[in-house]
GROMACS .gro file of C-alpha atoms in nm:
model
  205
    1MET     CA    1   8.660  11.164  11.657
    2ASP     CA    2   8.639  11.119  11.279
    3THR     CA    3   8.930  10.896  11.182
    4THR     CA    4   9.096  10.872  10.841
    5ILE     CA    5   9.261  10.534  10.782
    6ILE     CA    6   9.533  10.500  10.519
    7GLY     CA    7   9.666  10.160  10.414
    8VAL     CA    8  10.019  10.135  10.271
    9ALA     CA    9  10.101   9.795  10.121
   10GLY     CA   10  10.368   9.659   9.886
   11GLY     CA   11  10.648   9.407   9.875
   12SER     CA   12  10.906   9.362  10.147
   13ALA     CA   13  11.155   9.656  10.145
   14SER     CA   14  10.960   9.832   9.870
   15GLY     CA   15  10.978  10.171  10.040
   16LYS     CA   16  10.659  10.160  10.246
   17SER     CA   17  10.825  10.299  10.559
   18THR     CA   18  10.971  10.592  10.366
   19LEU     CA   19  10.627  10.675  10.231
   20VAL     CA   20  10.468  10.642  10.575
   21ASN     CA   21  10.728  10.878  10.724
   22LYS     CA   22  10.669  11.135  10.448
   23ILE     CA   23  10.293  11.124  10.516
   24LYS     CA   24  10.354  11.169  10.890
   25GLN     CA   25  10.580  11.468  10.821
   26ALA     CA   26  10.314  11.625  10.598
   27PHE     CA   27  10.056  11.599  10.876
   28ALA     CA   28  10.282  11.677  11.169
   29GLU     CA   29  10.019  11.909  11.317
   30GLU     CA   30   9.757  11.633  11.317
   31PRO     CA   31   9.748  11.340  11.561
   32VAL     CA   32   9.890  11.057  11.346
   33ILE     CA   33   9.970  10.700  11.449
   34THR     CA   34  10.108  10.404  11.257
   35LEU     CA   35  10.004  10.043  11.307
   36CYS     CA   36  10.235   9.794  11.136
   37HIS     CA   37  10.102   9.452  11.045
   38ASP     CA   38  10.442   9.321  11.161
   39TYR     CA   39  10.347   9.407  11.521
   40TYR     CA   40  10.077   9.142  11.490
   41TYR     CA   41  10.285   8.837  11.403
   42LYS     CA   42  10.147   8.543  11.598
   43ALA     CA   43  10.324   8.433  11.916
   44HIS     CA   44  10.492   8.092  11.904
   45ASP     CA   45  10.603   8.030  12.261
   46GLU     CA   46  10.542   7.659  12.207
   47LEU     CA   47  10.825   7.637  11.953
   48ALA     CA   48  11.201   7.638  12.005
   49PHE     CA   49  11.403   7.918  11.842
   50GLU     CA   50  11.529   7.694  11.560
   51GLU     CA   51  11.174   7.589  11.479
   52ARG     CA   52  11.056   7.951  11.477
   53THR     CA   53  11.325   8.047  11.227
   54LYS     CA   54  11.177   7.797  10.979
   55LEU     CA   55  10.822   7.935  10.983
   56ASN     CA   56  10.676   8.112  10.680
   57TYR     CA   57  10.644   8.474  10.792
   58ASP     CA   58  10.519   8.597  10.455
   59HIS     CA   59  10.195   8.398  10.447
   60PRO     CA   60   9.869   8.563  10.564
   61ASP     CA   61   9.833   8.294  10.833
   62ALA     CA   62  10.150   8.421  11.005
   63PHE     CA   63   9.960   8.726  11.131
   64ASP     CA   64   9.697   8.770  11.401
   65THR     CA   65   9.499   8.994  11.167
   66ASP     CA   66   9.177   8.949  11.367
   67LEU     CA   67   9.348   9.120  11.663
   68MET     CA   68   9.467   9.404  11.439
   69VAL     CA   69   9.115   9.454  11.303
   70ARG     CA   70   8.976   9.460  11.657
   71ASP     CA   71   9.237   9.716  11.767
   72ILE     CA   72   9.163   9.945  11.471
   73LYS     CA   73   8.792   9.935  11.545
   74LEU     CA   74   8.859  10.023  11.910
   75LEU     CA   75   9.075  10.318  11.806
   76LYS     CA   76   8.800  10.439  11.572
   77GLU     CA   77   8.559  10.421  11.866
   78GLY     CA   78   8.791  10.645  12.070
   79CYS     CA   79   8.942  10.372  12.288
   80SER     CA   80   9.312  10.321  12.357
   81ILE     CA   81   9.471   9.983  12.284
   82GLN     CA   82   9.767   9.774  12.399
   83ARG     CA   83   9.930   9.672  12.073
   84PRO     CA   84  10.172   9.377  12.058
   85VAL     CA   85  10.550   9.402  12.029
   86TYR     CA   86  10.736   9.158  11.802
   87SER     CA   87  11.108   9.071  11.810
   88PHE     CA   88  11.264   8.991  11.473
   89THR     CA   89  11.574   8.870  11.658
   90ASP     CA   90  11.383   8.615  11.867
   91HIS     CA   91  11.122   8.545  11.597
   92ASN     CA   92  10.851   8.577  11.858
   93ARG     CA   93  10.607   8.817  12.018
   94LEU     CA   94  10.735   8.974  12.338
   95LYS     CA   95  10.546   8.991  12.667
   96GLN     CA   96  10.531   9.371  12.681
   97THR     CA   97  10.281   9.582  12.489
   98VAL     CA   98  10.268   9.946  12.381
   99GLU     CA   99   9.974  10.170  12.464
  100VAL     CA  100   9.834  10.345  12.157
  101HIS     CA  101   9.584  10.628  12.182
  102PRO     CA  102   9.317  10.721  11.924
  103ALA     CA  103   9.423  10.966  11.653
  104LYS     CA  104   9.270  11.158  11.367
  105VAL     CA  105   9.488  10.974  11.112
  106ILE     CA  106   9.583  10.606  11.134
  107ILE     CA  107   9.835  10.465  10.888
  108LEU     CA  108   9.834  10.088  10.840
  109ASP     CA  109  10.162   9.949  10.707
  110GLY     CA  110  10.229   9.595  10.587
  111ILE     CA  111  10.298   9.371  10.290
  112LEU     CA  112   9.962   9.192  10.315
  113ILE     CA  113   9.718   9.453  10.445
  114LEU     CA  114   9.543   9.480  10.106
  115GLU     CA  115   9.514   9.101  10.084
  116ASN     CA  116   9.275   9.094  10.380
  117ARG     CA  117   8.915   9.201  10.309
  118GLN     CA  118   8.840   9.304  10.669
  119LEU     CA  119   9.138   9.539  10.675
  120ARG     CA  120   9.055   9.682  10.332
  121GLU     CA  121   8.704   9.767  10.441
  122LEU     CA  122   8.841   9.979  10.725
  123MET     CA  123   9.059  10.192  10.495
  124ASP     CA  124   8.968  10.527  10.344
  125VAL     CA  125   9.271  10.526  10.113
  126LYS     CA  126   9.447  10.211   9.988
  127ILE     CA  127   9.803  10.252   9.855
  128TYR     CA  128  10.036  10.001   9.693
  129VAL     CA  129  10.409  10.078   9.671
  130ASP     CA  130  10.545   9.919   9.354
  131THR     CA  131  10.923   9.859   9.342
  132ASP     CA  132  11.139   9.628   9.129
  133ALA     CA  133  11.223   9.291   9.285
  134ASP     CA  134  11.602   9.337   9.264
  135VAL     CA  135  11.581   9.671   9.445
  136ARG     CA  136  11.361   9.518   9.715
  137LEU     CA  137  11.600   9.226   9.763
  138GLY     CA  138  11.900   9.458   9.800
  139ARG     CA  139  11.722   9.673  10.056
  140ARG     CA  140  11.596   9.372  10.250
  141LEU     CA  141  11.944   9.222  10.261
  142MET     CA  142  12.097   9.540  10.403
  143ARG     CA  143  11.814   9.594  10.653
  144ASP     CA  144  11.803   9.240  10.790
  145VAL     CA  145  12.181   9.212  10.826
  146GLN     CA  146  12.242   9.559  10.971
  147GLU     CA  147  11.926   9.612  11.179
  148ARG     CA  148  11.806   9.263  11.267
  149GLY     CA  149  12.134   9.077  11.315
  150ARG     CA  150  12.066   8.822  11.043
  151SER     CA  151  12.331   8.644  10.835
  152ILE     CA  152  12.343   8.697  10.458
  153ASP     CA  153  12.283   8.325  10.400
  154SER     CA  154  11.971   8.319  10.618
  155VAL     CA  155  11.826   8.630  10.451
  156LEU     CA  156  11.880   8.492  10.101
  157ARG     CA  157  11.746   8.148  10.195
  158GLN     CA  158  11.432   8.299  10.342
  159TYR     CA  159  11.386   8.527  10.041
  160PHE     CA  160  11.391   8.246   9.787
  161ASP     CA  161  11.206   7.992  10.005
  162THR     CA  162  10.917   8.210  10.122
  163VAL     CA  163  10.942   8.585  10.053
  164LYS     CA  164  10.953   8.565   9.674
  165PRO     CA  165  10.684   8.294   9.628
  166MET     CA  166  10.452   8.457   9.884
  167HIS     CA  167  10.498   8.793   9.712
  168GLU     CA  168  10.390   8.634   9.384
  169ASP     CA  169  10.098   8.446   9.543
  170PHE     CA  170   9.956   8.710   9.778
  171VAL     CA  171  10.127   9.052   9.775
  172GLU     CA  172  10.143   9.130   9.404
  173PRO     CA  173   9.781   9.017   9.337
  174SER     CA  174   9.657   9.251   9.615
  175LYS     CA  175   9.769   9.547   9.403
  176LYS     CA  176   9.434   9.532   9.225
  177TYR     CA  177   9.262   9.661   9.540
  178ALA     CA  178   9.473   9.978   9.561
  179ASP     CA  179   9.325  10.322   9.501
  180LEU     CA  180   9.672  10.451   9.418
  181ILE     CA  181   9.983  10.264   9.299
  182ILE     CA  182  10.305  10.454   9.371
  183PRO     CA  183  10.629  10.343   9.205
  184GLU     CA  184  10.922  10.378   9.448
  185GLY     CA  185  10.700  10.492   9.735
  186GLY     CA  186  10.818  10.797   9.928
  187PHE     CA  187  11.080  10.878   9.667
  188ASN     CA  188  10.807  10.960   9.412
  189SER     CA  189  10.745  11.328   9.491
  190VAL     CA  190  10.470  11.381   9.231
  191ALA     CA  191  10.259  11.089   9.355
  192LEU     CA  192  10.332  11.187   9.715
  193ASN     CA  193  10.193  11.537   9.660
  194VAL     CA  194   9.876  11.397   9.501
  195LEU     CA  195   9.834  11.156   9.792
  196ILE     CA  196   9.881  11.428  10.055
  197GLN     CA  197   9.621  11.650   9.887
  198ASN     CA  198   9.377  11.358   9.882
  199ILE     CA  199   9.433  11.281  10.250
  200GLN     CA  200   9.393  11.649  10.339
  201SER     CA  201   9.056  11.663  10.165
  202LEU     CA  202   8.940  11.356  10.359
  203ILE     CA  203   9.050  11.506  10.690
  204GLU     CA  204   8.870  11.834  10.618
  205LYS     CA  205   8.537  11.666  10.535
   0.00000   0.00000   0.00000
């Protein structure tokens, strides 16, 4: 199977998921799967919960990117994988896995996927979602409190201690590797249409 791999990067809560969902809707008749970098956070069974909450989850070293690269290569070869499951409530990888089957289109989603050379080299299209920092912070605050059971204090502390500096050190600089920079992600209908046409041409090759 010829596989088209699309990478969607950008800051935390920039609108990546909205863009990914719009792409999946556009290619609903094609086999499409999404692999989030967040699935591949490293396991830390050796640490107590309180210690895990203090880790820097926005640094490239927080991810088992080698495992993600291996899984993508297996999918491209037509093999199914058992991808990890991560709990944002427990701050740890769970024991169960999810079986993922090969597909014609694979969407990679994550803040740091353009920072990693091995991941970039697997992508046919590299996208960066560019959204103002204040908008991203507001979205992250609502998401983490409502969906992940976090307190406002813990979200803000993490943002200023690690999220913001890591964005400036690693995420924002990775924008230079993007083939397409999309302000506001899936809410940018003009850029979305251009992207969909580009993906369609790659699939039809």
